[in-house]
Short mmCIF file of C-alpha atoms and ligand atoms in Angstrom, two decimals:
data_model
loop_
_atom_site.label_atom_id
_atom_site.label_comp_id
_atom_site.label_asym_id
_atom_site.label_seq_id
_atom_site.Cartn_x
_atom_site.Cartn_y
_atom_site.Cartn_z
CA MET A 297 -10.02 -30.22 4.00
CA LYS A 298 -9.07 -26.52 3.95
CA LEU A 299 -7.67 -24.74 0.94
CA LEU A 300 -5.00 -22.21 1.32
CA THR A 301 -4.45 -19.85 -1.60
CA ILE A 302 -0.97 -18.29 -2.02
CA VAL A 303 -1.18 -15.04 -4.05
CA VAL A 304 2.11 -14.01 -5.54
CA PRO A 305 2.10 -10.55 -7.43
CA CYS A 306 4.94 -10.69 -9.99
CA TYR A 307 6.40 -7.96 -12.00
CA ASN A 308 9.69 -8.77 -13.84
CA GLU A 309 10.49 -11.52 -11.53
CA GLU A 310 12.02 -13.99 -13.92
CA PRO A 311 15.25 -14.52 -11.89
CA ALA A 312 13.58 -14.90 -8.48
CA LEU A 313 10.73 -16.98 -9.51
CA PRO A 314 12.57 -20.38 -9.63
CA LEU A 315 14.06 -19.65 -6.23
CA PHE A 316 10.71 -18.68 -4.78
CA TYR A 317 9.06 -21.86 -6.18
CA ASP A 318 11.72 -24.05 -4.65
CA GLU A 319 11.33 -22.55 -1.22
CA ILE A 320 7.53 -22.25 -1.25
CA SER A 321 7.19 -25.85 -2.27
CA ARG A 322 9.51 -26.95 0.55
CA THR A 323 7.11 -24.99 2.74
CA MET A 324 4.23 -26.61 1.32
CA ASP A 325 5.66 -30.12 1.75
CA ASP A 326 6.47 -29.33 5.36
CA PHE A 327 2.95 -28.36 5.86
CA LYS A 328 1.57 -31.70 4.34
CA ASN A 329 3.69 -33.65 6.80
CA THR A 330 2.41 -31.81 9.89
CA ASP A 331 -1.14 -31.10 8.89
CA SER A 332 -2.60 -33.27 6.22
CA GLU A 333 -5.87 -31.17 6.28
CA VAL A 334 -4.45 -28.48 4.08
CA GLU A 335 -4.58 -28.19 0.31
CA PHE A 336 -2.76 -25.55 -1.60
CA GLU A 337 -3.32 -23.33 -4.49
CA LEU A 338 -0.56 -21.19 -6.02
CA LEU A 339 -1.76 -18.13 -7.70
CA PHE A 340 0.77 -16.17 -9.54
CA ILE A 341 -0.27 -12.53 -10.95
CA ASP A 342 1.79 -11.57 -13.85
CA ASP A 343 1.53 -7.80 -13.58
CA GLY A 344 2.40 -7.05 -17.24
CA SER A 345 6.04 -8.17 -16.80
CA LYS A 346 8.46 -7.33 -19.79
CA ASP A 347 10.76 -10.28 -19.07
CA GLY A 348 9.97 -14.00 -19.30
CA THR A 349 8.01 -14.10 -16.06
CA LEU A 350 4.93 -15.56 -17.67
CA ASN A 351 6.90 -18.25 -19.31
CA VAL A 352 8.44 -19.40 -16.09
CA ILE A 353 4.99 -19.44 -14.53
CA LYS A 354 3.70 -21.44 -17.45
CA GLN A 355 6.55 -24.02 -17.04
CA LEU A 356 5.72 -24.15 -13.31
CA ARG A 357 2.10 -24.94 -14.09
CA GLU A 358 3.10 -27.75 -16.50
CA LYS A 359 4.86 -29.64 -13.71
CA ASP A 360 2.60 -28.59 -10.71
CA GLU A 361 -1.16 -28.54 -11.01
CA ARG A 362 -1.36 -26.52 -7.86
CA VAL A 363 -0.10 -23.48 -9.86
CA HIS A 364 -2.71 -20.88 -11.47
CA TYR A 365 -2.10 -17.53 -12.81
CA VAL A 366 -3.70 -14.38 -14.01
CA SER A 367 -1.65 -12.29 -16.68
CA PHE A 368 -2.50 -8.67 -17.01
CA SER A 369 -2.77 -6.86 -20.20
CA ARG A 370 -0.12 -4.28 -19.05
CA ASN A 371 1.47 -3.12 -15.67
CA PHE A 372 -1.33 -2.15 -13.22
CA GLY A 373 0.65 -1.98 -10.15
CA LYS A 374 0.96 -4.32 -7.25
CA GLU A 375 -2.29 -2.94 -5.52
CA ALA A 376 -4.18 -4.19 -8.72
CA GLY A 377 -2.26 -7.34 -8.38
CA ILE A 378 -3.33 -7.82 -4.98
CA TYR A 379 -6.89 -7.47 -5.87
CA ALA A 380 -6.78 -9.63 -8.81
CA GLY A 381 -5.31 -12.33 -6.62
CA LEU A 382 -7.96 -12.04 -4.00
CA GLU A 383 -10.64 -11.93 -6.55
CA ASN A 384 -9.58 -15.17 -8.35
CA SER A 385 -8.59 -17.10 -5.13
CA HIS A 386 -10.72 -20.06 -3.93
CA GLY A 387 -9.01 -20.71 -0.58
CA ASP A 388 -10.69 -20.74 2.73
CA TYR A 389 -7.50 -18.77 3.53
CA VAL A 390 -5.51 -16.48 1.36
CA VAL A 391 -1.95 -15.47 1.80
CA ILE A 392 -0.32 -12.57 -0.20
CA MET A 393 3.52 -13.01 -0.55
CA ASP A 394 6.14 -11.24 -2.66
CA ALA A 395 8.09 -13.20 -5.12
CA ASP A 396 11.32 -12.02 -4.19
CA LEU A 397 11.53 -14.06 -0.72
CA GLN A 398 11.62 -10.96 1.34
CA ASP A 399 8.46 -12.40 2.89
CA PRO A 400 9.91 -15.42 4.53
CA PRO A 401 7.64 -18.57 3.81
CA SER A 402 8.94 -20.01 6.98
CA LEU A 403 6.61 -17.80 9.03
CA LEU A 404 3.63 -19.40 7.13
CA PRO A 405 2.87 -22.16 9.73
CA GLU A 406 2.68 -19.72 12.53
CA MET A 407 0.46 -17.43 10.60
CA TYR A 408 -1.77 -20.26 9.61
CA LYS A 409 -2.10 -21.43 13.23
CA ALA A 410 -3.20 -18.02 14.13
CA VAL A 411 -6.18 -17.91 11.73
CA ALA A 412 -6.93 -21.54 11.66
CA LEU A 413 -6.84 -22.42 15.51
CA GLU A 414 -6.35 -19.14 17.53
CA GLY A 415 -9.45 -17.30 16.33
CA TYR A 416 -7.90 -14.40 14.39
CA ASP A 417 -9.30 -13.04 11.06
CA SER A 418 -5.81 -12.25 9.84
CA ALA A 419 -2.24 -12.50 10.60
CA ALA A 420 0.06 -9.86 9.14
CA THR A 421 3.80 -9.30 9.50
CA ARG A 422 5.94 -6.17 10.00
CA ARG A 423 9.64 -5.50 9.67
CA VAL A 424 11.28 -4.32 12.95
CA THR A 425 14.39 -2.93 11.24
CA ARG A 426 14.89 -1.07 7.97
CA LYS A 427 18.39 -2.47 7.50
CA GLY A 428 19.55 -2.16 3.94
CA GLU A 429 17.26 0.77 3.13
CA PRO A 430 18.61 4.27 2.31
CA PRO A 431 18.34 6.35 5.67
CA VAL A 432 16.55 9.17 3.90
CA ARG A 433 13.80 6.78 2.87
CA SER A 434 13.36 5.26 6.37
CA PHE A 435 13.06 8.94 7.76
CA PHE A 436 10.33 9.85 5.48
CA ALA A 437 8.64 6.41 5.93
CA ARG A 438 8.56 7.02 9.70
CA ARG A 439 7.20 10.59 9.43
CA PHE A 440 4.52 9.32 6.93
CA TYR A 441 3.12 6.54 9.56
CA ARG A 442 3.34 9.18 12.29
CA ILE A 443 1.22 11.69 10.32
CA MET A 444 -1.05 9.03 8.82
CA ASN A 445 -1.86 7.64 12.35
CA ARG A 446 -2.41 11.06 13.71
CA MET A 447 -4.62 12.40 10.92
CA THR A 448 -6.98 9.34 10.46
CA ASP A 449 -8.77 6.99 12.70
CA LEU A 450 -6.98 4.17 11.22
CA GLU A 451 -4.10 2.39 12.82
CA ILE A 452 -1.52 1.67 10.31
CA MET A 453 1.51 -0.31 11.55
CA ASP A 454 4.78 1.18 10.87
CA GLY A 455 6.86 -1.26 8.90
CA ALA A 456 3.87 -3.38 7.88
CA ARG A 457 4.45 -5.67 4.85
CA ASP A 458 1.82 -6.76 2.50
CA TYR A 459 2.74 -10.27 3.60
CA ARG A 460 -0.67 -11.33 5.27
CA ILE A 461 -3.00 -14.33 5.79
CA MET A 462 -6.71 -13.68 5.70
CA THR A 463 -9.81 -15.69 6.28
CA ARG A 464 -12.52 -15.80 3.46
CA THR A 465 -14.67 -13.46 5.41
CA MET A 466 -12.06 -10.74 5.47
CA VAL A 467 -11.01 -11.37 1.91
CA ASN A 468 -14.71 -10.79 0.86
CA ALA A 469 -14.77 -7.66 2.92
CA VAL A 470 -11.54 -6.37 1.22
CA LEU A 471 -13.04 -7.34 -2.26
CA ASP A 472 -16.00 -5.09 -1.38
CA MET A 473 -13.85 -2.06 -1.34
CA LYS A 474 -13.90 -1.53 -5.12
CA GLU A 475 -12.10 1.79 -5.19
CA TYR A 476 -9.85 2.59 -8.13
CA ASN A 477 -7.14 4.26 -6.15
CA ARG A 478 -6.16 1.38 -3.76
CA PHE A 479 -3.96 1.92 -0.56
CA THR A 480 -4.26 -1.62 0.71
CA LYS A 481 -2.73 -0.96 4.02
CA GLY A 482 -5.46 1.51 4.77
CA ILE A 483 -8.03 -0.92 3.32
CA TYR A 484 -6.93 -3.67 5.76
CA SER A 485 -7.26 -1.40 8.65
CA TRP A 486 -10.53 0.02 7.62
CA VAL A 487 -12.27 -3.14 7.25
CA GLY A 488 -11.19 -3.97 10.95
CA PHE A 489 -11.15 -7.64 12.11
CA LYS A 490 -8.82 -9.24 14.57
CA THR A 491 -5.26 -9.15 13.33
CA LYS A 492 -2.25 -10.90 15.02
CA TRP A 493 1.23 -9.29 14.17
CA PHE A 494 4.40 -11.09 13.47
CA ASP A 495 7.73 -9.22 13.59
CA TYR A 496 10.79 -10.06 11.46
CA GLU A 497 13.98 -8.74 10.38
CA ASN A 498 14.28 -7.15 7.06
CA ARG A 499 16.04 -9.16 4.50
CA GLU A 500 17.33 -8.45 0.94
CA ARG A 501 15.52 -9.69 -2.17
CA VAL A 502 17.00 -12.94 -3.50
CA ALA A 503 17.38 -11.61 -7.18
CA GLY A 504 16.19 -8.89 -9.31
CA GLU A 505 15.71 -5.46 -8.01
CA THR A 506 13.01 -3.42 -6.21
CA LYS A 507 10.45 -1.53 -8.25
CA TRP A 508 10.07 1.19 -5.86
CA ASN A 509 12.03 4.60 -5.74
CA PHE A 510 11.57 7.70 -3.72
CA TRP A 511 9.12 9.52 -6.11
CA LYS A 512 6.84 6.33 -6.49
CA LEU A 513 6.75 6.03 -2.67
CA LEU A 514 5.86 9.67 -2.22
CA LEU A 515 3.08 9.51 -4.62
CA TYR A 516 1.86 6.24 -2.87
CA SER A 517 1.87 7.96 0.42
CA ILE A 518 -0.14 10.76 -1.17
CA GLU A 519 -2.70 7.97 -2.27
CA GLY A 520 -2.76 6.88 1.28
CA PHE A 521 -3.77 10.29 2.77
CA VAL A 522 -6.25 11.31 -0.03
CA GLY A 523 -7.75 7.84 0.15
CA PHE A 524 -8.32 7.65 4.02
CA THR A 525 -8.55 11.01 5.39
CA THR A 526 -10.00 14.53 4.41
CA ALA A 527 -8.13 16.21 7.23
CA PRO A 528 -5.85 18.10 4.64
CA LEU A 529 -9.09 19.86 3.33
CA THR A 530 -9.89 20.96 6.84
CA PHE A 531 -6.50 21.98 7.32
CA ALA A 532 -6.66 24.15 4.28
CA ALA A 533 -9.91 25.76 5.35
CA LEU A 534 -8.32 26.50 8.87
CA ILE A 535 -5.24 28.29 7.14
CA GLY A 536 -7.80 30.30 5.23
CA LEU A 537 -9.70 31.19 8.33
CA PHE A 538 -6.64 32.10 10.17
CA PHE A 539 -5.38 34.52 7.51
CA THR A 540 -8.67 36.13 7.12
CA PHE A 541 -8.81 36.71 10.93
CA PHE A 542 -5.07 38.05 10.84
CA SER A 543 -5.95 40.37 7.87
CA PHE A 544 -8.76 41.97 9.79
CA VAL A 545 -6.33 42.72 12.77
CA MET A 546 -3.90 44.23 10.39
CA ILE A 547 -6.45 46.48 8.84
CA VAL A 548 -7.65 47.67 12.15
CA PHE A 549 -4.00 48.19 13.17
CA ILE A 550 -3.08 50.14 9.99
CA ILE A 551 -6.08 52.40 10.13
CA VAL A 552 -5.47 53.34 13.71
CA ARG A 553 -1.77 53.86 12.96
CA THR A 554 -2.52 56.01 9.98
CA LEU A 555 -5.03 58.18 11.93
CA ILE A 556 -2.47 58.82 14.72
CA PHE A 557 0.85 59.04 12.69
CA GLY A 558 -0.05 60.04 9.32
CA ASP A 559 0.77 57.80 6.23
CA PRO A 560 4.37 57.71 5.30
CA THR A 561 4.81 55.25 2.30
CA SER A 562 6.97 52.48 3.35
CA GLY A 563 6.85 48.80 3.82
CA TRP A 564 7.00 47.99 0.10
CA PRO A 565 9.54 44.81 0.41
CA SER A 566 7.40 43.54 3.27
CA MET A 567 4.27 43.83 1.32
CA ILE A 568 5.93 41.87 -1.52
CA CYS A 569 6.88 39.15 0.96
CA ILE A 570 3.32 38.88 2.20
CA ILE A 571 1.76 38.68 -1.18
CA VAL A 572 4.30 35.86 -2.40
CA PHE A 573 3.62 34.12 0.96
CA LEU A 574 -0.20 34.23 0.67
CA GLY A 575 0.11 33.33 -2.98
CA GLY A 576 2.03 30.19 -1.97
CA VAL A 577 -0.47 29.38 0.63
CA GLN A 578 -3.41 29.65 -1.68
CA LEU A 579 -1.67 27.53 -4.33
CA PHE A 580 -0.89 24.90 -1.83
CA CYS A 581 -4.62 24.91 -0.56
CA LEU A 582 -5.82 24.86 -4.02
CA GLY A 583 -3.58 21.94 -4.79
CA VAL A 584 -4.84 20.02 -1.74
CA ALA A 585 -8.36 20.36 -2.96
CA GLY A 586 -7.32 19.57 -6.54
CA GLU A 587 -5.97 16.32 -5.26
CA TYR A 588 -9.23 15.15 -3.97
CA ILE A 589 -11.04 16.42 -7.10
CA ALA A 590 -8.64 14.40 -9.26
CA LYS A 591 -9.30 11.20 -7.20
CA MET A 592 -12.92 11.80 -7.35
CA TYR A 593 -12.68 12.26 -11.23
CA LEU A 594 -10.82 8.85 -11.51
CA GLU A 595 -13.28 7.13 -9.26
CA THR A 596 -16.43 8.30 -11.13
CA LYS A 597 -15.09 6.87 -14.34
CA ASN A 598 -15.50 3.43 -12.68
CA ARG A 599 -12.64 1.90 -14.54
CA PRO A 600 -11.74 -1.66 -13.80
CA ILE A 601 -9.04 -2.18 -11.48
CA TYR A 602 -7.00 -4.64 -13.73
CA ILE A 603 -7.60 -6.20 -17.14
CA ALA A 604 -6.64 -9.85 -17.60
CA ARG A 605 -5.17 -11.03 -20.89
CA GLU A 606 -5.08 -14.63 -20.06
CA LYS A 607 -5.76 -16.86 -16.92
CA GLU A 608 -5.55 -20.38 -16.06
N1 LIG B 804 5.11 -5.86 -8.00
C1 LIG B 804 3.95 -6.03 -8.88
N2 LIG B 804 3.62 -4.98 -9.63
C2 LIG B 804 4.41 -3.93 -9.61
C3 LIG B 804 5.53 -3.82 -8.70
C4 LIG B 804 5.86 -4.87 -7.90
O1 LIG B 804 3.39 -7.01 -8.85
O2 LIG B 804 4.19 -2.86 -10.36
C5 LIG B 804 5.39 -7.13 -7.13
C6 LIG B 804 6.83 -7.59 -7.19
O3 LIG B 804 7.18 -8.52 -8.41
C7 LIG B 804 7.12 -8.23 -5.88
C8 LIG B 804 6.24 -7.41 -4.83
O4 LIG B 804 5.39 -6.59 -5.76
O5 LIG B 804 6.68 -9.54 -5.91
C9 LIG B 804 7.15 -6.26 -4.12
O6 LIG B 804 7.87 -5.70 -4.90
P1 LIG B 804 9.34 -5.01 -4.42
O7 LIG B 804 10.19 -6.12 -4.19
O8 LIG B 804 9.76 -4.31 -5.72
O9 LIG B 804 8.94 -4.02 -3.45
P2 LIG B 804 9.66 -3.95 -2.11
O10 LIG B 804 9.87 -5.38 -1.43
O11 LIG B 804 10.93 -3.37 -2.25
O12 LIG B 804 8.78 -3.13 -1.05
MG1 LIG B 805 10.86 -6.86 -2.28
#
């Protein structure tokens, strides 16, 4: 017998949960019919929802003993939800799946086959289209993946979803990464292992609305950079080096010019431009360094990744 844990991070998913449960129980039944060697555990992570999500989960638990849950003391974010899910799972294999049915359960049998029979450690999914997404967001998302893949040794798949199945070995490896600032896509790539990719078309969520906006995504992408590469620090140092060298050349140039042509006072506006420009560059570099210091500060506090209020 193999146990398959399905981890479902939920934040204000009251309208979507019943639809999700219907669909996932159909998938689990189909599984049973084709492969009777699999047992299921449905683990809902209530990420401090402000609506009736927890009640819906409790109702599901009453009628279905495969249902378990962890409920947070407040909203900790999806990354914390994923961590809690992995930590509280018992399965030989663990799947992470959104509650809004944007991650099609119908892919699950194929994904399971990849890890159970084909020798992969993980099967992950990615969207091949960004249909239904604002074009500006798609543009910046693409840029982000390009830069990220260039600046780090990691390979982070463009359009990768969090929908993924993993073996126990890989789950334990992910759990060993106890950082407070979690960028799970980077973590998956960092721990390595053999991953099989499945493509699918983007689909709209069944009910409720997305928790992301442009600002949140921007902050999340900075998390990705700061968490997995120190290239911005090197970049800042290189800019400094460049301007130091450049200023030497300028000094020599101006001395020579003054000796040959005298010193008429001019160039006031250009001087201001240069000062403002360099001031900007300095603040930028300081900000980059500050970003790393801020993350270090948070990491050294060693705060828990999530706090559970109740679990069942
Ligand atoms: N989610 C969560 N905590 C949060 C935000 C989101 O657990 O703070 C869950 C949410 O309930 C959903 C999944 O993460 O199951 C994906 O969220 P969403 O659909 O808003 O993201 P998108 O699919 O638009 O990337
Ligand atoms: Mg969604």
